[in-house]
XYZ file of C-alpha atoms in Angstrom:
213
model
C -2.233 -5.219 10.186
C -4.547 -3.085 12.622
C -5.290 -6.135 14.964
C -1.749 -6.652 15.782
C -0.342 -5.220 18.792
C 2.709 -2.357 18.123
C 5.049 -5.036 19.823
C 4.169 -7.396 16.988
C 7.436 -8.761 15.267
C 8.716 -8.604 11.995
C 7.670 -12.158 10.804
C 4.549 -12.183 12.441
C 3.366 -8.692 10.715
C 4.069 -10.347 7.423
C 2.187 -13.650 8.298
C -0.640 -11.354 9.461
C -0.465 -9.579 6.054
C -0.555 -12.519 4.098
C -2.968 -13.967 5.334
C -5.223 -11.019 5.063
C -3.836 -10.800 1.243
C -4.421 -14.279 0.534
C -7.935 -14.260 2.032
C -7.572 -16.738 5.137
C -5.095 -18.226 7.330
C -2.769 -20.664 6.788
C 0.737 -21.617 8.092
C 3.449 -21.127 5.912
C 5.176 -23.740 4.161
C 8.522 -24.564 4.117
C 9.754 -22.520 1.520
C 7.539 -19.603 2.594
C 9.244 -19.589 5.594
C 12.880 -19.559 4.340
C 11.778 -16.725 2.271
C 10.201 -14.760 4.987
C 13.522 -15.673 7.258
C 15.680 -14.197 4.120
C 13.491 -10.898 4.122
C 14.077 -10.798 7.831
C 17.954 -10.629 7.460
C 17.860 -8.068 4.866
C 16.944 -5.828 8.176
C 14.773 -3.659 5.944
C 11.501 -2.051 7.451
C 8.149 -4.271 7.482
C 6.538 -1.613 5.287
C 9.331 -2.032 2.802
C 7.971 -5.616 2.305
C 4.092 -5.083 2.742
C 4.681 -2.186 0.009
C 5.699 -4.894 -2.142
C 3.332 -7.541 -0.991
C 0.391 -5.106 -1.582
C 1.723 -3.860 -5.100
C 1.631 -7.867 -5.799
C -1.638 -8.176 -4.895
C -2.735 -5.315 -7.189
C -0.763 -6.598 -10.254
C -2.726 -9.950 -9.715
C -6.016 -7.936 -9.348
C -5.648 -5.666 -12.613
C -6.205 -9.358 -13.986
C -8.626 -10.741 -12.339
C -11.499 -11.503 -14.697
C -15.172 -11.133 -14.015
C -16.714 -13.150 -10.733
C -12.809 -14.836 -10.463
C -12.014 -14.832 -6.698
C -8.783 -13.466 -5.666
C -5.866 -14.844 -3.520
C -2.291 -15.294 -2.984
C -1.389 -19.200 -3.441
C 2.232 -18.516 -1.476
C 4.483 -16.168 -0.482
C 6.595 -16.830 -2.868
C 4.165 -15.126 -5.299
C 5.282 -11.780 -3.600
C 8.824 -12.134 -4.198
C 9.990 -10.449 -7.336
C 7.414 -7.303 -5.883
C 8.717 -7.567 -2.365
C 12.878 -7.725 -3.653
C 12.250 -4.889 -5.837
C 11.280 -2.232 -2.885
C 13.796 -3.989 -0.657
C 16.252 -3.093 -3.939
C 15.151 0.678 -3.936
C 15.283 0.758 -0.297
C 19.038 -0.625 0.397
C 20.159 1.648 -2.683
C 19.480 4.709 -0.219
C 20.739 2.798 2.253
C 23.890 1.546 1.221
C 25.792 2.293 3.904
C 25.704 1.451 6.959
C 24.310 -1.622 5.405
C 22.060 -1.695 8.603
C 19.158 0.533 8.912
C 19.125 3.142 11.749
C 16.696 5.580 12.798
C 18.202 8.584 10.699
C 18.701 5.828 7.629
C 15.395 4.850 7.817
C 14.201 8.746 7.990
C 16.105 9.704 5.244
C 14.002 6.801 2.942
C 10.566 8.865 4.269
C 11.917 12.292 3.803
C 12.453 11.209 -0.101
C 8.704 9.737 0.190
C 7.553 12.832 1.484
C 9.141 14.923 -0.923
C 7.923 12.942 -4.024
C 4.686 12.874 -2.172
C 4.218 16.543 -2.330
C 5.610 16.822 -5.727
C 3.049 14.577 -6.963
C 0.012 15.894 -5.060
C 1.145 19.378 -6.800
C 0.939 17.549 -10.327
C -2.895 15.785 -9.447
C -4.408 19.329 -8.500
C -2.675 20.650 -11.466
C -4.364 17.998 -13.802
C -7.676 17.613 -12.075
C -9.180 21.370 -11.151
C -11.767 19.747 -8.463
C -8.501 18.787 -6.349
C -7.252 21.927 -6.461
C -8.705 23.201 -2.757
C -8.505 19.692 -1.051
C -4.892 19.594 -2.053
C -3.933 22.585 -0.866
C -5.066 21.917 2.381
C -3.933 18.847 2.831
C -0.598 20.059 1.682
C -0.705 22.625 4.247
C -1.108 20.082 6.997
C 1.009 17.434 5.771
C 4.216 17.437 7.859
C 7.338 15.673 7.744
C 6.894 11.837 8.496
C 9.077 10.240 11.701
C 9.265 7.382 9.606
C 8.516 5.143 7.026
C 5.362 4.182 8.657
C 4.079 7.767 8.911
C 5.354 8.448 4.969
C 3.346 5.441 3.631
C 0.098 6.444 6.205
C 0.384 9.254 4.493
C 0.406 8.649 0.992
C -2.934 6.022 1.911
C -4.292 8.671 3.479
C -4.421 11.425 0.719
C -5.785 8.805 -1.276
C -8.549 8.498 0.732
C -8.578 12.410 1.197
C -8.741 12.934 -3.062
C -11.464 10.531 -3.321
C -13.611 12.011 -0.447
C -12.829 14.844 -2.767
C -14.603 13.852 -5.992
C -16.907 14.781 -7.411
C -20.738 13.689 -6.808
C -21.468 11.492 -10.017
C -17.046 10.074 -9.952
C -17.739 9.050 -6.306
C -20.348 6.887 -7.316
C -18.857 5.490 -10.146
C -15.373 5.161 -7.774
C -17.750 3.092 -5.083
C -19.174 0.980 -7.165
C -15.762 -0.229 -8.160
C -15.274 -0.920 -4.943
C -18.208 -2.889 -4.217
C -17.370 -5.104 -7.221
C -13.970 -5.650 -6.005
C -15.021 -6.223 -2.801
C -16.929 -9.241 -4.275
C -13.994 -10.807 -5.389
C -13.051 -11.350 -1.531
C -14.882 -13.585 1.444
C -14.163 -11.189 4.998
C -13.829 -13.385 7.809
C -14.615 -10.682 10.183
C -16.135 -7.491 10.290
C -12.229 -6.020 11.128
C -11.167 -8.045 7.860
C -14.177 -6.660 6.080
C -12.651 -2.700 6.764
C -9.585 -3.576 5.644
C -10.811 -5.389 2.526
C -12.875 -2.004 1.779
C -9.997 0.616 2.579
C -7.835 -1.647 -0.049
C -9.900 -1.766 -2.627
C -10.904 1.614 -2.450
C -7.152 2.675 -2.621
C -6.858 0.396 -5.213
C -9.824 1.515 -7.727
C -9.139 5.250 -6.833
C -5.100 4.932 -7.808
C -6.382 2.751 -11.114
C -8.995 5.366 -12.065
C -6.527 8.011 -11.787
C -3.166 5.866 -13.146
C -1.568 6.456 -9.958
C 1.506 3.956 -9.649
C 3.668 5.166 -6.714
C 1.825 6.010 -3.919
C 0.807 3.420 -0.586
């Protein structure tokens, strides 16, 4: 999460994200924590596991019925989501069976790549992305790592949907606002974050967008 310092470790990102996720702060139980101390031996990337943790949460949200708040109840809620990306990731990976800096880059270059390819396919489909795609295309270099490969898949979300037009932004921020609803922000940091998520969230639903962020 954005409050956390860059020296932040692995199990305290993923506490910070779950708590954020889940709505407020809580220690982990028992079994939370073995699970969270099984992820950590796995030696995967934290954004392998908050990719998963986040595509949880947005499974849970599709459905969420009408004034129903939203939370995670445990960890454990995350796991089948979480153990599937960890999956995808170790079958690039397979060996060495521990991640190293050209390992991990090799996982973002095929991000990347599928990135582009399905930017390509949007414009293609929806003619008032043509332009914004382009340029963004023409700027988008390759990602150091996985962090930079998901930034950028969140951020061409956000680029599309500055992108729409007039009378479909409404319509996409109103979504918003009425998933925002669903959540209590503890702070005004937490209330950003809540926004940028459900944005991402109602823009990739609108548009049946399934593998990016």
């Amino acid at each position: 999460m954005s409050q956390l310092p860059e020296s932040a470790s692995f199990h305290e990102r993923v506490q910070a994200l779950f708590c954020f996720l889940r709505g407020h702060g809580a220690a982990l139980s028992p079994l939370d924590a073995e699970l969270l101390e099984l992820w950590a031996s796995t030696q995967v990337p934290f954004e392998v596991v908050a990719r998963g943790m986040r595509h949880c949460f947005e499974s849970r949200l599709s459905g969420l019925k009408k004034d129903q708040t939203l939370s995670l109840p445990s960890l454990r809620t995350c796991r089948r989501h979480v153990e599937s990306e960890i999956a995808r990731y170790s079958r690039i990976h397979m060996q060495p069976a521990t991640p190293t800096p050209e390992n991990t880059e090799t996982y973002a270059q095929i991000r990347h790549q599928r990135l582009k390819k399905q930017l390509k396919g949007f414009a293609k489909k929806y003619p008032w992305a043509q332009k914004t795609t382009a340029k963004f295309l023409e700027h988008l270099g390759k990602p150091a790592d996985i962090h930079q490969a998901m930034y950028q898949e969140i951020l061409a979300i956000f680029v599309l949907a500055q992108a729409l037009p007039p009378e479909e932004k409404k319509k996409l921020l109103e979504e918003t606002r009425q998933l925002a609803k669903t959540r209590e922000a503890l702070s005004l940091e937490a209330a950003k974050e809540q926004w940028r998520f459900f944005l991402a969230y109602a823009f990739k639903q609108r548009f049946e967008i399934r593998n990016w962020g």
